[in-house]
Structure formats: C-alpha cells, structure tokens
Short mmCIF file of C-alpha atoms in Angstrom, two decimals:
data_model
loop_
_atom_site.label_atom_id
_atom_site.label_comp_id
_atom_site.label_asym_id
_atom_site.label_seq_id
_atom_site.Cartn_x
_atom_site.Cartn_y
_atom_site.Cartn_z
CA GLU V 1 0.00 0.00 0.00
CA ALA V 2 1.45 3.36 -1.00
CA GLY V 3 1.90 5.92 1.74
CA VAL V 4 1.05 9.60 1.86
CA ALA V 5 2.87 11.38 -0.97
CA GLN V 6 4.03 14.98 -0.73
CA SER V 7 5.87 17.36 -3.02
CA PRO V 8 8.10 19.21 -3.25
CA ARG V 9 10.29 17.80 -0.50
CA TYR V 10 12.33 20.98 -0.17
CA LYS V 11 11.69 24.59 -1.08
CA ILE V 12 13.61 27.79 -0.46
CA ILE V 13 11.87 31.07 -1.18
CA GLU V 14 12.29 34.72 -0.32
CA LYS V 15 9.91 36.42 2.06
CA ARG V 16 6.80 37.80 0.42
CA GLN V 17 6.96 35.15 -2.30
CA SER V 18 4.37 32.41 -2.63
CA VAL V 19 4.68 28.63 -2.40
CA ALA V 20 2.36 25.67 -2.84
CA PHE V 21 2.61 22.15 -1.46
CA TRP V 22 0.80 19.12 -2.80
CA CYS V 23 -0.38 16.02 -0.99
CA ASN V 24 -1.86 12.71 -2.15
CA PRO V 25 -3.26 10.69 0.76
CA ILE V 26 -3.40 6.94 1.16
CA SER V 27 -6.00 5.48 -1.17
CA GLY V 28 -9.43 5.38 0.45
CA HIS V 29 -8.57 7.74 3.29
CA ALA V 30 -11.31 10.34 3.48
CA THR V 31 -9.66 12.45 6.17
CA LEU V 32 -6.65 14.61 5.29
CA TYR V 33 -4.63 16.80 7.63
CA TRP V 34 -2.01 19.50 7.13
CA TYR V 35 0.31 20.00 10.10
CA GLN V 36 3.05 22.60 10.50
CA GLN V 37 6.15 21.60 12.45
CA ILE V 38 8.60 24.35 13.38
CA LEU V 39 12.08 23.17 14.35
CA GLY V 40 12.14 22.02 17.96
CA GLN V 41 8.36 21.92 18.28
CA GLY V 42 5.66 19.32 17.86
CA PRO V 43 3.39 19.28 14.83
CA LYS V 44 0.52 21.79 14.93
CA LEU V 45 -2.70 21.13 13.01
CA LEU V 46 -3.37 23.78 10.38
CA ILE V 47 -6.39 22.33 8.60
CA GLN V 48 -8.37 19.11 8.45
CA PHE V 49 -10.55 17.90 5.56
CA GLN V 50 -13.22 15.24 5.53
CA ASN V 51 -13.56 14.38 1.83
CA ASN V 52 -13.58 17.87 0.26
CA GLY V 53 -15.07 19.69 3.25
CA VAL V 54 -13.16 21.55 5.94
CA VAL V 55 -13.64 20.10 9.43
CA ASP V 56 -11.18 22.26 11.37
CA ASP V 57 -9.14 25.26 10.24
CA SER V 58 -9.05 27.09 13.56
CA GLN V 59 -5.25 27.40 13.58
CA LEU V 60 -4.79 28.27 9.92
CA PRO V 61 -3.50 31.85 9.42
CA LYS V 62 -6.13 32.65 6.87
CA ASP V 63 -4.63 35.98 5.86
CA ARG V 64 -1.76 34.15 4.16
CA PHE V 65 -2.49 30.42 4.16
CA SER V 66 -5.09 28.63 2.07
CA ALA V 67 -5.81 25.00 1.36
CA GLU V 68 -8.15 23.08 -0.85
CA ARG V 69 -9.16 19.53 -1.60
CA LEU V 70 -11.42 19.98 -4.55
CA LYS V 71 -12.17 16.37 -5.52
CA GLY V 72 -11.80 14.84 -2.09
CA VAL V 73 -8.45 13.21 -2.85
CA ASP V 74 -5.37 15.40 -3.48
CA SER V 75 -4.85 18.58 -1.52
CA THR V 76 -2.84 21.76 -1.98
CA LEU V 77 -1.61 24.08 0.75
CA LYS V 78 -0.59 27.57 -0.34
CA ILE V 79 1.25 30.34 1.46
CA GLN V 80 1.13 33.85 0.06
CA PRO V 81 2.95 36.02 0.99
CA ALA V 82 5.46 33.98 2.98
CA LYS V 83 7.07 35.28 6.16
CA LEU V 84 10.33 34.24 7.80
CA GLU V 85 8.38 32.54 10.60
CA ASP V 86 6.73 30.22 8.08
CA SER V 87 9.98 28.28 7.81
CA ALA V 88 8.93 24.81 8.90
CA VAL V 89 8.10 21.32 7.75
CA TYR V 90 4.60 20.97 6.37
CA LEU V 91 3.32 17.48 7.08
CA CYS V 92 0.37 15.98 5.31
CA ALA V 93 -1.39 13.07 6.98
CA SER V 94 -4.42 10.94 6.29
CA SER V 95 -6.71 8.48 8.05
CA SER V 96 -9.82 6.45 7.43
CA PRO V 97 -13.07 8.00 8.66
CA GLY V 98 -14.03 7.58 12.30
CA PRO V 99 -12.36 8.31 15.60
CA GLY V 100 -10.56 5.01 15.94
CA ASN V 101 -8.23 4.96 12.97
CA THR V 102 -4.50 5.54 12.77
CA ILE V 103 -3.19 8.76 11.27
CA TYR V 104 -0.34 8.25 8.81
CA PHE V 105 2.12 10.97 7.91
CA GLY V 106 3.88 11.78 4.66
CA GLU V 107 7.59 12.61 4.50
CA GLY V 108 6.91 16.31 4.73
CA SER V 109 7.71 19.39 2.68
CA TRP V 110 10.56 21.45 4.11
CA LEU V 111 10.20 25.19 3.62
CA THR V 112 12.90 27.76 4.23
CA VAL V 113 11.95 31.42 3.90
CA VAL V 114 14.94 33.77 3.56
CA GLN X 1 -1.26 25.53 30.11
CA LYS X 2 -0.32 23.50 27.05
CA GLU X 3 -2.64 20.66 26.12
CA VAL X 4 0.23 18.17 25.97
CA GLU X 5 3.50 18.73 27.82
CA GLN X 6 6.80 16.96 27.48
CA ASN X 7 10.30 17.67 28.69
CA SER X 8 12.30 18.63 25.61
CA GLY X 9 15.43 16.87 26.86
CA PRO X 10 17.79 15.66 25.72
CA LEU X 11 17.45 12.52 27.74
CA SER X 12 20.76 10.67 27.62
CA VAL X 13 20.96 6.97 28.46
CA PRO X 14 23.68 4.36 27.87
CA GLU X 15 23.10 1.48 25.50
CA GLY X 16 21.19 -1.33 27.18
CA ALA X 17 19.53 0.89 29.78
CA ILE X 18 15.84 1.67 30.16
CA ALA X 19 14.75 5.02 28.75
CA SER X 20 11.70 6.58 30.40
CA LEU X 21 9.81 9.29 28.52
CA ASN X 22 7.01 11.20 30.18
CA CYS X 23 4.02 13.21 29.05
CA THR X 24 1.18 15.03 30.80
CA TYR X 25 -2.07 16.29 29.30
CA SER X 26 -4.58 18.86 30.42
CA ASP X 27 -7.93 17.60 29.08
CA ARG X 28 -9.26 15.11 31.61
CA GLY X 29 -11.73 13.85 29.01
CA SER X 30 -8.99 12.63 26.65
CA GLN X 31 -9.40 8.99 25.72
CA SER X 32 -6.56 7.93 23.45
CA PHE X 33 -2.83 8.53 23.62
CA PHE X 34 -0.12 7.95 21.05
CA TRP X 35 3.64 7.80 20.93
CA TYR X 36 5.37 8.72 17.69
CA ARG X 37 9.08 8.51 16.96
CA GLN X 38 10.68 11.10 14.71
CA TYR X 39 14.19 10.78 13.39
CA SER X 40 15.97 13.96 12.40
CA GLY X 41 14.75 15.08 9.00
CA LYS X 42 11.99 12.48 8.88
CA SER X 43 8.26 12.45 9.52
CA PRO X 44 6.66 11.02 12.68
CA GLU X 45 6.04 7.28 12.75
CA LEU X 46 3.63 5.60 15.13
CA ILE X 47 5.20 3.42 17.81
CA MET X 48 2.15 2.54 19.85
CA PHE X 49 -1.07 3.80 21.34
CA ILE X 50 -2.90 3.21 24.60
CA TYR X 51 -6.53 3.67 25.62
CA SER X 52 -6.86 2.03 29.02
CA ASN X 53 -5.24 2.69 32.36
CA GLY X 54 -2.23 0.51 33.04
CA ASP X 55 0.54 -0.86 30.87
CA LYS X 56 0.66 -1.95 27.26
CA GLU X 57 3.70 -3.78 25.98
CA ASP X 58 4.97 -4.17 22.43
CA GLY X 59 8.42 -5.67 22.10
CA ARG X 60 10.93 -3.40 23.84
CA PHE X 61 8.33 -0.66 24.26
CA THR X 62 5.85 -0.25 27.13
CA ALA X 63 3.29 2.51 27.27
CA GLN X 64 1.82 3.41 30.64
CA LEU X 65 -1.33 5.42 31.23
CA ASN X 66 -2.65 6.93 34.44
CA LYS X 67 -5.80 8.89 33.68
CA ALA X 68 -6.26 10.02 37.29
CA SER X 69 -2.87 11.74 37.16
CA GLN X 70 -3.27 12.68 33.46
CA TYR X 71 0.07 11.08 32.77
CA VAL X 72 1.38 8.93 29.94
CA SER X 73 4.82 7.41 29.70
CA LEU X 74 6.87 5.34 27.28
CA LEU X 75 9.53 2.94 28.49
CA ILE X 76 12.14 1.64 26.09
CA ARG X 77 13.98 -1.41 27.39
CA ASP X 78 17.46 -2.39 26.22
CA SER X 79 17.91 1.00 24.55
CA GLN X 80 19.92 0.97 21.34
CA PRO X 81 21.76 3.80 19.57
CA SER X 82 19.18 3.42 16.79
CA ASP X 83 16.52 4.52 19.28
CA SER X 84 18.08 8.00 19.33
CA ALA X 85 15.30 10.22 18.05
CA THR X 86 12.63 12.64 19.21
CA TYR X 87 9.60 11.00 20.81
CA LEU X 88 6.31 12.81 20.38
CA CYS X 89 3.37 12.26 22.70
CA ALA X 90 -0.03 12.93 21.14
CA VAL X 91 -3.57 13.03 22.45
CA ARG X 92 -6.50 12.23 20.20
CA LYS X 93 -9.34 14.68 20.42
CA VAL X 94 -12.71 13.88 18.90
CA ASN X 95 -15.11 16.66 17.95
CA THR X 96 -18.44 15.99 16.25
CA GLY X 97 -17.18 12.58 15.20
CA PHE X 98 -13.91 13.79 13.67
CA GLN X 99 -10.56 13.06 15.25
CA LYS X 100 -7.34 15.01 15.34
CA LEU X 101 -4.05 14.59 17.14
CA VAL X 102 -2.64 17.25 19.46
CA PHE X 103 1.11 16.86 19.92
CA GLY X 104 3.57 17.75 22.61
CA THR X 105 6.88 19.35 21.73
CA GLY X 106 8.70 16.03 21.91
CA THR X 107 11.54 14.65 24.00
CA ARG X 108 14.90 14.11 22.35
CA LEU X 109 16.47 10.78 23.34
CA LEU X 110 20.19 10.11 22.95
CA VAL X 111 21.43 6.55 23.44
CA SER X 112 25.19 6.34 23.70
CA PRO X 113 27.11 3.18 22.71
#
C-alpha cells in the first residue's frame, strides 16, 4: 500500500513570495490533515478535511495560508505572501473515517523562507 | 497551560539501559494517547497507542497510562543507539465525530554506545 505522498520535498523562497505544497493521501482515506512543524516543536494542526469539506481550520492563518481539496483526494496548501516565521516542515497526513483509525504521515515538505 | 506537555530533553541513556519518557495532558476527558518517533529530518512514525489505564507492551516498548494523574509514559527497554530520536506524545481529540491529534513538543532521546 502506497503511503502519503508529498511534493516538493524541499523549497527555499524569499519572504513575500508564494509557495504551494501538494499532498496525495493513502487510497481510500477520506480524512486529510495539514500539520506545520517548526524546528524544535511538535506538529501543529493547520487544517483538516473530511472528503472535500473543511472540518477544522481554527489554527490556519487565513490571511496568508489557504488549502483546498477539490475532488476529495489530493490537496494543496498555499502560502502567500510567505514570512520568515513560516519556515517549517509541512506534514500531510491521512486516516480512514471515524475516531478510531490511525493517522499516517507523509515525509513532509521542508520550507525555508529567507 | 499546554494541552500536551513533554520535557524537551535531551534525555541521555547508555546502551542497554531503560529510557523513560514522560508526558502530561490537560484535558481530563482525553481517551486515546499515542507515541510517535521522529528521526531527524523524517516524519513522525507511530510506535504505539494506549486507551486504558495501566501498561501496554509491544516488544521493547511499554506505554503506561494513568488517567487520574493525566500522565502517559513510554519505556524503552534495552535501549539501542538506533533509538536515538525525538519521541512525540499525542492526544486524540474527537469533535463531532472527527478526530485530530494534538502533539507535545517532543523529547529528544540520545542513546550512547
């Protein structure tokens, strides 16, 4: 079974530029998560989708971050304009529906804003 | 108060010793608890989870849960240098039928040969 796929793995951009990250969850997983992990910290949930609907985006900085999952499979997370403090790993994860299922993480997309 | 708290470490133990990693949580209604291991530059991988008070063993790993004290721990027996990593404690929260994981900051474990 293929895991959660993410791209690009690494990205360096200047502040005020934009960047987009792509995620393809495990086949059949209806729930998709985007977490942000700043160096030395634990992952923080940015947004959670159930199929193509948003379940939780309470910690998403909506003035600069946006995410979509138009067909209920792949998802894109965009940052525009980027700030220095956005330097982090962006982890996509997925799980089957329901409260009892394991959440699996992708390898992450590493962003450096200079 | 943070929802999930861990000592950032590093916790240094010699090879073959028992490593004890601790975690406390603030929401007394939390039901499920997870331990993830994260190697430097890698994504978190699930080690084990625990729902019930007491101990749960899986190979060299034992998770311990004390809901009254709101305390979760992970014991690693016969620690190996390959166990050197950051260990993340996570609490599953369920809201309107949807789950999410809330993570601590992680404890860095160093196992010396």
